[in-house]
């Protein structure tokens, strides 16, 4: 489940010599993870103010990868509905075999728009044996221009990231919380998740 709220356009991801929007890093690194999931059934949920299934559960990883690469900020609204995204994943995963229900949820913020509280949705997921791995994305420090373009100052572009909430969602469901401050950390996280999935044989993912 991938956050496409307005803040995902924040350009604080260092790729080469350039700072690119968070969503660009997610498209690039997430596509690599998906390409390695041959034999798994994957789906893609996108969420902003609303959460929706962009790609239903399928063995067609190439299509899931394409849908992620085409994800556009604003399609789901500018706010963040983490609880609704979890709830939607629960509905789609609960009919799958109990040993292979996994949700990877990536966001750069906190819940501001859900009809279902994230922790309530996580508790339901836990009852159904759905493990949730949460990823908080965004740099801790960014240099911005001062007033009227004079000088510069350091800001924390991830001040709104709800790390405590994401950690608790993961804990309740037997998953884990990861922090991605740059594309390299995000890539390492997906490598860890790939290894976890391989240990668990074939799985059913929403990513």
mmCIF file of N, CA and C in Angstrom, residues 60-179:
data_model
loop_
_atom_site.group_PDB
_atom_site.id
_atom_site.type_symbol
_atom_site.label_atom_id
_atom_site.label_comp_id
_atom_site.label_asym_id
_atom_site.label_seq_id
_atom_site.Cartn_x
_atom_site.Cartn_y
_atom_site.Cartn_z
ATOM 1 N N UNK A 60 0.659 -11.618 -12.032
ATOM 2 C CA UNK A 60 1.204 -10.785 -13.107
ATOM 3 C C UNK A 60 1.980 -9.614 -12.508
ATOM 4 N N UNK A 61 3.193 -9.886 -12.070
ATOM 5 C CA UNK A 61 3.991 -8.858 -11.396
ATOM 6 C C UNK A 61 4.360 -7.715 -12.331
ATOM 7 N N UNK A 62 4.457 -7.993 -13.621
ATOM 8 C CA UNK A 62 4.800 -6.931 -14.571
ATOM 9 C C UNK A 62 3.720 -5.851 -14.591
ATOM 10 N N UNK A 63 2.462 -6.269 -14.486
ATOM 11 C CA UNK A 63 1.369 -5.297 -14.474
ATOM 12 C C UNK A 63 1.373 -4.494 -13.178
ATOM 13 N N UNK A 64 1.616 -5.156 -12.041
ATOM 14 C CA UNK A 64 1.696 -4.441 -10.767
ATOM 15 C C UNK A 64 2.825 -3.417 -10.813
ATOM 16 N N UNK A 65 3.949 -3.821 -11.381
ATOM 17 C CA UNK A 65 5.101 -2.924 -11.514
ATOM 18 C C UNK A 65 4.747 -1.715 -12.378
ATOM 19 N N UNK A 66 4.029 -1.958 -13.460
ATOM 20 C CA UNK A 66 3.654 -0.862 -14.356
ATOM 21 C C UNK A 66 2.698 0.108 -13.657
ATOM 22 N N UNK A 67 1.738 -0.426 -12.910
ATOM 23 C CA UNK A 67 0.798 0.436 -12.195
ATOM 24 C C UNK A 67 1.518 1.300 -11.158
ATOM 25 N N UNK A 68 2.533 0.736 -10.484
ATOM 26 C CA UNK A 68 3.288 1.527 -9.529
ATOM 27 C C UNK A 68 4.052 2.640 -10.237
ATOM 28 N N UNK A 69 4.657 2.325 -11.360
ATOM 29 C CA UNK A 69 5.438 3.323 -12.098
ATOM 30 C C UNK A 69 4.556 4.452 -12.625
ATOM 31 N N UNK A 70 3.266 4.168 -12.837
ATOM 32 C CA UNK A 70 2.341 5.163 -13.372
ATOM 33 C C UNK A 70 1.580 5.920 -12.278
ATOM 34 N N UNK A 71 1.811 5.577 -11.013
ATOM 35 C CA UNK A 71 1.086 6.223 -9.910
ATOM 36 C C UNK A 71 1.357 7.724 -9.892
ATOM 37 N N UNK A 72 0.300 8.501 -9.818
ATOM 38 C CA UNK A 72 0.415 9.957 -9.863
ATOM 39 C C UNK A 72 -0.106 10.583 -8.573
ATOM 40 N N UNK A 73 0.653 11.533 -8.042
ATOM 41 C CA UNK A 73 0.219 12.251 -6.850
ATOM 42 C C UNK A 73 -1.066 13.024 -7.164
ATOM 43 N N UNK A 74 -2.005 12.964 -6.254
ATOM 44 C CA UNK A 74 -3.254 13.703 -6.419
ATOM 45 C C UNK A 74 -4.421 12.838 -6.859
ATOM 46 N N UNK A 75 -4.141 11.657 -7.418
ATOM 47 C CA UNK A 75 -5.218 10.785 -7.885
ATOM 48 C C UNK A 75 -6.160 10.391 -6.754
ATOM 49 N N UNK A 76 -5.607 10.252 -5.534
ATOM 50 C CA UNK A 76 -6.419 9.800 -4.402
ATOM 51 C C UNK A 76 -6.663 10.907 -3.388
ATOM 52 N N UNK A 77 -6.333 12.142 -3.737
ATOM 53 C CA UNK A 77 -6.475 13.253 -2.804
ATOM 54 C C UNK A 77 -5.173 13.546 -2.079
ATOM 55 N N UNK A 78 -5.118 14.690 -1.413
ATOM 56 C CA UNK A 78 -3.858 15.163 -0.827
ATOM 57 C C UNK A 78 -3.637 14.730 0.612
ATOM 58 N N UNK A 79 -4.671 14.216 1.287
ATOM 59 C CA UNK A 79 -4.524 13.800 2.682
ATOM 60 C C UNK A 79 -4.025 12.353 2.765
ATOM 61 N N UNK A 80 -4.045 11.777 3.976
ATOM 62 C CA UNK A 80 -3.433 10.459 4.181
ATOM 63 C C UNK A 80 -4.373 9.551 4.963
ATOM 64 N N UNK A 81 -4.819 8.474 4.345
ATOM 65 C CA UNK A 81 -5.776 7.551 4.960
ATOM 66 C C UNK A 81 -5.112 6.190 5.205
ATOM 67 N N UNK A 82 -4.237 6.148 6.202
ATOM 68 C CA UNK A 82 -3.511 4.911 6.502
ATOM 69 C C UNK A 82 -4.469 3.816 6.977
ATOM 70 N N UNK A 83 -5.378 4.161 7.883
ATOM 71 C CA UNK A 83 -6.318 3.175 8.400
ATOM 72 C C UNK A 83 -7.182 2.561 7.320
ATOM 73 N N UNK A 84 -7.661 3.392 6.399
ATOM 74 C CA UNK A 84 -8.496 2.880 5.311
ATOM 75 C C UNK A 84 -7.701 1.986 4.367
ATOM 76 N N UNK A 85 -6.427 2.313 4.159
ATOM 77 C CA UNK A 85 -5.585 1.474 3.313
ATOM 78 C C UNK A 85 -5.397 0.098 3.935
ATOM 79 N N UNK A 86 -5.175 0.068 5.250
ATOM 80 C CA UNK A 86 -5.042 -1.219 5.943
ATOM 81 C C UNK A 86 -6.352 -1.989 5.866
ATOM 82 N N UNK A 87 -7.465 -1.299 6.109
ATOM 83 C CA UNK A 87 -8.766 -1.956 6.050
ATOM 84 C C UNK A 87 -9.055 -2.553 4.693
ATOM 85 N N UNK A 88 -8.683 -1.835 3.640
ATOM 86 C CA UNK A 88 -8.901 -2.344 2.283
ATOM 87 C C UNK A 88 -8.034 -3.571 2.029
ATOM 88 N N UNK A 89 -6.804 -3.548 2.500
ATOM 89 C CA UNK A 89 -5.922 -4.709 2.338
ATOM 90 C C UNK A 89 -6.468 -5.916 3.093
ATOM 91 N N UNK A 90 -7.010 -5.679 4.276
ATOM 92 C CA UNK A 90 -7.588 -6.769 5.071
ATOM 93 C C UNK A 90 -8.712 -7.445 4.297
ATOM 94 N N UNK A 91 -9.573 -6.652 3.685
ATOM 95 C CA UNK A 91 -10.692 -7.213 2.916
ATOM 96 C C UNK A 91 -10.195 -8.107 1.784
ATOM 97 N N UNK A 92 -9.105 -7.695 1.131
ATOM 98 C CA UNK A 92 -8.596 -8.444 -0.013
ATOM 99 C C UNK A 92 -7.734 -9.637 0.383
ATOM 100 N N UNK A 93 -7.136 -9.589 1.563
ATOM 101 C CA UNK A 93 -6.213 -10.650 1.960
ATOM 102 C C UNK A 93 -6.848 -11.734 2.827
ATOM 103 N N UNK A 94 -7.976 -11.442 3.447
ATOM 104 C CA UNK A 94 -8.526 -12.368 4.437
ATOM 105 C C UNK A 94 -8.943 -13.717 3.850
ATOM 106 N N UNK A 95 -9.185 -13.765 2.534
ATOM 107 C CA UNK A 95 -9.569 -15.027 1.907
ATOM 108 C C UNK A 95 -8.363 -15.840 1.437
ATOM 109 N N UNK A 96 -7.181 -15.265 1.545
ATOM 110 C CA UNK A 96 -5.969 -15.946 1.109
ATOM 111 C C UNK A 96 -5.490 -16.907 2.192
ATOM 112 N N UNK A 97 -4.631 -17.890 1.853
ATOM 113 C CA UNK A 97 -4.098 -18.808 2.864
ATOM 114 C C UNK A 97 -3.466 -18.064 4.030
ATOM 115 N N UNK A 98 -3.732 -18.543 5.245
ATOM 116 C CA UNK A 98 -3.345 -17.806 6.449
ATOM 117 C C UNK A 98 -1.852 -17.584 6.573
ATOM 118 N N UNK A 99 -1.049 -18.495 6.057
ATOM 119 C CA UNK A 99 0.396 -18.378 6.244
ATOM 120 C C UNK A 99 1.045 -17.400 5.273
ATOM 121 N N UNK A 100 0.273 -16.807 4.369
ATOM 122 C CA UNK A 100 0.912 -15.987 3.338
ATOM 123 C C UNK A 100 0.278 -14.610 3.169
ATOM 124 N N UNK A 101 -0.257 -14.073 4.251
ATOM 125 C CA UNK A 101 -0.915 -12.764 4.163
ATOM 126 C C UNK A 101 0.029 -11.676 4.647
ATOM 127 N N UNK A 102 0.452 -10.823 3.730
ATOM 128 C CA UNK A 102 1.446 -9.791 4.057
ATOM 129 C C UNK A 102 1.026 -8.464 3.451
ATOM 130 N N UNK A 103 1.129 -7.385 4.237
ATOM 131 C CA UNK A 103 0.927 -6.034 3.738
ATOM 132 C C UNK A 103 2.195 -5.234 3.984
ATOM 133 N N UNK A 104 2.727 -4.615 2.934
ATOM 134 C CA UNK A 104 3.824 -3.660 3.071
ATOM 135 C C UNK A 104 3.222 -2.278 2.862
ATOM 136 N N UNK A 105 3.258 -1.470 3.906
ATOM 137 C CA UNK A 105 2.622 -0.152 3.849
ATOM 138 C C UNK A 105 3.691 0.928 3.933
ATOM 139 N N UNK A 106 3.737 1.797 2.936
ATOM 140 C CA UNK A 106 4.728 2.865 2.876
ATOM 141 C C UNK A 106 4.049 4.221 2.921
ATOM 142 N N UNK A 107 4.519 5.082 3.820
ATOM 143 C CA UNK A 107 3.944 6.419 3.946
ATOM 144 C C UNK A 107 4.999 7.404 4.424
ATOM 145 N N UNK A 108 4.732 8.693 4.229
ATOM 146 C CA UNK A 108 5.646 9.726 4.722
ATOM 147 C C UNK A 108 4.977 10.614 5.764
ATOM 148 N N UNK A 109 3.809 10.180 6.260
ATOM 149 C CA UNK A 109 3.070 11.071 7.143
ATOM 150 C C UNK A 109 2.344 10.383 8.279
ATOM 151 N N UNK A 110 1.197 10.907 8.600
ATOM 152 C CA UNK A 110 0.337 10.374 9.646
ATOM 153 C C UNK A 110 -1.089 10.351 9.132
ATOM 154 N N UNK A 111 -1.920 9.555 9.764
ATOM 155 C CA UNK A 111 -3.301 9.432 9.300
ATOM 156 C C UNK A 111 -4.067 10.726 9.544
ATOM 157 N N UNK A 112 -4.661 11.241 8.468
ATOM 158 C CA UNK A 112 -5.437 12.481 8.569
ATOM 159 C C UNK A 112 -6.826 12.357 7.947
ATOM 160 N N UNK A 113 -7.158 11.186 7.377
ATOM 161 C CA UNK A 113 -8.390 11.141 6.599
ATOM 162 C C UNK A 113 -9.194 9.849 6.718
ATOM 163 N N UNK A 114 -8.747 8.886 7.505
ATOM 164 C CA UNK A 114 -9.401 7.575 7.512
ATOM 165 C C UNK A 114 -10.727 7.563 8.253
ATOM 166 N N UNK A 115 -11.619 6.707 7.796
ATOM 167 C CA UNK A 115 -12.850 6.433 8.529
ATOM 168 C C UNK A 115 -12.615 5.350 9.583
ATOM 169 N N UNK A 116 -11.520 4.608 9.427
ATOM 170 C CA UNK A 116 -11.127 3.561 10.376
ATOM 171 C C UNK A 116 -9.787 3.951 10.985
ATOM 172 N N UNK A 117 -9.682 3.951 12.313
ATOM 173 C CA UNK A 117 -8.418 4.287 12.945
ATOM 174 C C UNK A 117 -7.360 3.251 12.591
ATOM 175 N N UNK A 118 -6.144 3.697 12.288
ATOM 176 C CA UNK A 118 -5.094 2.751 11.878
ATOM 177 C C UNK A 118 -4.871 1.611 12.861
ATOM 178 N N UNK A 119 -4.858 1.892 14.153
ATOM 179 C CA UNK A 119 -4.600 0.821 15.120
ATOM 180 C C UNK A 119 -5.777 -0.147 15.204
ATOM 181 N N UNK A 120 -6.988 0.344 15.009
ATOM 182 C CA UNK A 120 -8.145 -0.558 14.971
ATOM 183 C C UNK A 120 -8.051 -1.481 13.759
ATOM 184 N N UNK A 121 -7.649 -0.923 12.620
ATOM 185 C CA UNK A 121 -7.483 -1.734 11.418
ATOM 186 C C UNK A 121 -6.357 -2.741 11.607
ATOM 187 N N UNK A 122 -5.291 -2.328 12.283
ATOM 188 C CA UNK A 122 -4.166 -3.233 12.534
ATOM 189 C C UNK A 122 -4.574 -4.377 13.452
ATOM 190 N N UNK A 123 -5.396 -4.096 14.452
ATOM 191 C CA UNK A 123 -5.866 -5.151 15.359
ATOM 192 C C UNK A 123 -6.706 -6.173 14.600
ATOM 193 N N UNK A 124 -7.531 -5.711 13.666
ATOM 194 C CA UNK A 124 -8.311 -6.630 12.840
ATOM 195 C C UNK A 124 -7.382 -7.470 11.963
ATOM 196 N N UNK A 125 -6.372 -6.825 11.395
ATOM 197 C CA UNK A 125 -5.402 -7.560 10.592
ATOM 198 C C UNK A 125 -4.724 -8.638 11.424
ATOM 199 N N UNK A 126 -4.367 -8.301 12.651
ATOM 200 C CA UNK A 126 -3.699 -9.260 13.527
ATOM 201 C C UNK A 126 -4.587 -10.475 13.795
ATOM 202 N N UNK A 127 -5.882 -10.239 14.023
ATOM 203 C CA UNK A 127 -6.816 -11.343 14.270
ATOM 204 C C UNK A 127 -6.892 -12.295 13.079
ATOM 205 N N UNK A 128 -6.684 -11.744 11.881
ATOM 206 C CA UNK A 128 -6.780 -12.556 10.661
ATOM 207 C C UNK A 128 -5.416 -13.074 10.201
ATOM 208 N N UNK A 129 -4.396 -12.845 11.024
ATOM 209 C CA UNK A 129 -3.082 -13.369 10.682
ATOM 210 C C UNK A 129 -2.389 -12.636 9.557
ATOM 211 N N UNK A 130 -2.717 -11.364 9.379
ATOM 212 C CA UNK A 130 -2.071 -10.549 8.332
ATOM 213 C C UNK A 130 -0.923 -9.768 8.963
ATOM 214 N N UNK A 131 0.289 -10.022 8.493
ATOM 215 C CA UNK A 131 1.457 -9.295 8.988
ATOM 216 C C UNK A 131 1.619 -7.998 8.206
ATOM 217 N N UNK A 132 1.899 -6.919 8.918
ATOM 218 C CA UNK A 132 2.084 -5.622 8.273
ATOM 219 C C UNK A 132 3.500 -5.127 8.534
ATOM 220 N N UNK A 133 4.211 -4.885 7.448
ATOM 221 C CA UNK A 133 5.528 -4.260 7.520
ATOM 222 C C UNK A 133 5.346 -2.809 7.095
ATOM 223 N N UNK A 134 5.714 -1.881 7.963
ATOM 224 C CA UNK A 134 5.520 -0.468 7.674
ATOM 225 C C UNK A 134 6.854 0.197 7.345
ATOM 226 N N UNK A 135 6.809 1.147 6.426
ATOM 227 C CA UNK A 135 7.994 1.888 6.016
ATOM 228 C C UNK A 135 7.676 3.374 6.094
ATOM 229 N N UNK A 136 8.483 4.102 6.855
ATOM 230 C CA UNK A 136 8.375 5.553 6.911
ATOM 231 C C UNK A 136 9.439 6.169 6.026
ATOM 232 N N UNK A 137 9.028 6.936 5.019
ATOM 233 C CA UNK A 137 9.979 7.489 4.056
ATOM 234 C C UNK A 137 10.085 9.002 4.199
ATOM 235 N N UNK A 138 11.288 9.520 3.973
ATOM 236 C CA UNK A 138 11.517 10.965 4.040
ATOM 237 C C UNK A 138 12.806 11.278 4.774
ATOM 238 N N UNK A 139 13.544 12.261 4.297
ATOM 239 C CA UNK A 139 14.803 12.663 4.924
ATOM 240 C C UNK A 139 14.554 13.308 6.289
ATOM 241 N N UNK A 140 15.576 13.267 7.144
ATOM 242 C CA UNK A 140 15.494 13.917 8.449
ATOM 243 C C UNK A 140 15.932 15.373 8.388
ATOM 244 N N UNK A 141 16.674 15.733 7.331
ATOM 245 C CA UNK A 141 17.213 17.090 7.245
ATOM 246 C C UNK A 141 17.241 17.542 5.790
ATOM 247 N N UNK A 142 16.890 18.790 5.576
ATOM 248 C CA UNK A 142 16.871 19.351 4.230
ATOM 249 C C UNK A 142 17.247 20.828 4.318
ATOM 250 N N UNK A 143 18.131 21.261 3.434
ATOM 251 C CA UNK A 143 18.536 22.659 3.392
ATOM 252 C C UNK A 143 17.602 23.433 2.473
ATOM 253 N N UNK A 144 17.022 24.501 2.983
ATOM 254 C CA UNK A 144 16.106 25.322 2.191
ATOM 255 C C UNK A 144 16.582 26.768 2.225
ATOM 256 N N UNK A 145 16.170 27.525 1.233
ATOM 257 C CA UNK A 145 16.549 28.939 1.157
ATOM 258 C C UNK A 145 15.878 29.740 2.258
ATOM 259 N N UNK A 146 16.576 30.767 2.710
ATOM 260 C CA UNK A 146 16.021 31.636 3.729
ATOM 261 C C UNK A 146 15.019 32.612 3.139
ATOM 262 N N UNK A 147 14.459 33.502 3.952
ATOM 263 C CA UNK A 147 13.482 34.490 3.480
ATOM 264 C C UNK A 147 14.041 35.335 2.337
ATOM 265 N N UNK A 148 13.226 35.527 1.313
ATOM 266 C CA UNK A 148 13.587 36.346 0.150
ATOM 267 C C UNK A 148 14.834 35.822 -0.576
ATOM 268 N N UNK A 149 15.126 34.537 -0.353
ATOM 269 C CA UNK A 149 16.251 33.927 -1.056
ATOM 270 C C UNK A 149 17.602 34.174 -0.440
ATOM 271 N N UNK A 150 17.643 34.815 0.728
ATOM 272 C CA UNK A 150 18.921 35.109 1.381
ATOM 273 C C UNK A 150 19.256 34.022 2.402
ATOM 274 N N UNK A 151 20.477 33.498 2.303
ATOM 275 C CA UNK A 151 20.917 32.502 3.266
ATOM 276 C C UNK A 151 20.189 31.185 3.105
ATOM 277 N N UNK A 152 20.370 30.304 4.076
ATOM 278 C CA UNK A 152 19.719 29.004 4.057
ATOM 279 C C UNK A 152 19.516 28.518 5.487
ATOM 280 N N UNK A 153 18.680 27.519 5.642
ATOM 281 C CA UNK A 153 18.427 26.959 6.965
ATOM 282 C C UNK A 153 18.094 25.478 6.830
ATOM 283 N N UNK A 154 18.253 24.728 7.916
ATOM 284 C CA UNK A 154 17.951 23.307 7.938
ATOM 285 C C UNK A 154 16.556 23.074 8.508
ATOM 286 N N UNK A 155 15.802 22.237 7.843
ATOM 287 C CA UNK A 155 14.478 21.861 8.334
ATOM 288 C C UNK A 155 14.368 20.340 8.345
ATOM 289 N N UNK A 156 13.411 19.841 9.096
ATOM 290 C CA UNK A 156 13.111 18.405 9.106
ATOM 291 C C UNK A 156 11.876 18.170 8.255
ATOM 292 N N UNK A 157 12.046 17.677 7.025
ATOM 293 C CA UNK A 157 10.893 17.492 6.147
ATOM 294 C C UNK A 157 10.008 16.312 6.552
ATOM 295 N N UNK A 158 10.449 15.550 7.551
ATOM 296 C CA UNK A 158 9.669 14.392 8.003
ATOM 297 C C UNK A 158 9.041 14.625 9.378
ATOM 298 N N UNK A 159 8.854 15.874 9.732
ATOM 299 C CA UNK A 159 8.312 16.204 11.053
ATOM 300 C C UNK A 159 6.922 15.605 11.278
ATOM 301 N N UNK A 160 6.159 15.384 10.205
ATOM 302 C CA UNK A 160 4.795 14.864 10.330
ATOM 303 C C UNK A 160 4.729 13.342 10.308
ATOM 304 N N UNK A 161 5.872 12.683 10.125
ATOM 305 C CA UNK A 161 5.876 11.218 10.058
ATOM 306 C C UNK A 161 5.536 10.621 11.423
ATOM 307 N N UNK A 162 4.531 9.760 11.450
ATOM 308 C CA UNK A 162 4.070 9.144 12.699
ATOM 309 C C UNK A 162 4.818 7.828 12.925
ATOM 310 N N UNK A 163 6.062 7.943 13.374
ATOM 311 C CA UNK A 163 6.863 6.737 13.574
ATOM 312 C C UNK A 163 6.301 5.865 14.692
ATOM 313 N N UNK A 164 5.796 6.478 15.744
ATOM 314 C CA UNK A 164 5.229 5.693 16.848
ATOM 315 C C UNK A 164 4.037 4.867 16.376
ATOM 316 N N UNK A 165 3.168 5.494 15.585
ATOM 317 C CA UNK A 165 2.002 4.775 15.072
ATOM 318 C C UNK A 165 2.374 3.651 14.130
ATOM 319 N N UNK A 166 3.321 3.906 13.235
ATOM 320 C CA UNK A 166 3.749 2.883 12.282
ATOM 321 C C UNK A 166 4.438 1.724 12.998
ATOM 322 N N UNK A 167 5.199 2.043 14.038
ATOM 323 C CA UNK A 167 5.853 1.000 14.828
ATOM 324 C C UNK A 167 4.822 0.126 15.523
ATOM 325 N N UNK A 168 3.781 0.747 16.068
ATOM 326 C CA UNK A 168 2.749 -0.003 16.776
ATOM 327 C C UNK A 168 1.931 -0.863 15.812
ATOM 328 N N UNK A 169 1.628 -0.349 14.638
ATOM 329 C CA UNK A 169 0.914 -1.148 13.621
ATOM 330 C C UNK A 169 1.696 -2.416 13.318
ATOM 331 N N UNK A 170 3.006 -2.265 13.109
ATOM 332 C CA UNK A 170 3.847 -3.427 12.817
ATOM 333 C C UNK A 170 3.896 -4.385 14.002
ATOM 334 N N UNK A 171 4.053 -3.853 15.202
ATOM 335 C CA UNK A 171 4.156 -4.703 16.394
ATOM 336 C C UNK A 171 2.887 -5.522 16.612
ATOM 337 N N UNK A 172 1.740 -4.881 16.451
ATOM 338 C CA UNK A 172 0.466 -5.574 16.678
ATOM 339 C C UNK A 172 0.273 -6.764 15.750
ATOM 340 N N UNK A 173 0.859 -6.699 14.567
ATOM 341 C CA UNK A 173 0.615 -7.726 13.548
ATOM 342 C C UNK A 173 1.788 -8.680 13.358
ATOM 343 N N UNK A 174 2.842 -8.523 14.171
ATOM 344 C CA UNK A 174 3.993 -9.400 14.022
ATOM 345 C C UNK A 174 4.908 -9.013 12.893
ATOM 346 N N UNK A 175 4.783 -7.767 12.425
ATOM 347 C CA UNK A 175 5.645 -7.281 11.361
ATOM 348 C C UNK A 175 6.803 -6.484 11.921
ATOM 349 N N UNK A 176 7.244 -5.479 11.182
ATOM 350 C CA UNK A 176 8.380 -4.659 11.609
ATOM 351 C C UNK A 176 8.278 -3.285 10.949
ATOM 352 N N UNK A 177 8.761 -2.276 11.671
ATOM 353 C CA UNK A 177 8.808 -0.922 11.119
ATOM 354 C C UNK A 177 10.210 -0.615 10.623
ATOM 355 N N UNK A 178 10.286 0.000 9.435
ATOM 356 C CA UNK A 178 11.556 0.379 8.836
ATOM 357 C C UNK A 178 11.537 1.872 8.526
ATOM 358 N N UNK A 179 12.718 2.483 8.560
ATOM 359 C CA UNK A 179 12.858 3.914 8.272
ATOM 360 C C UNK A 179 13.733 4.106 7.047
#
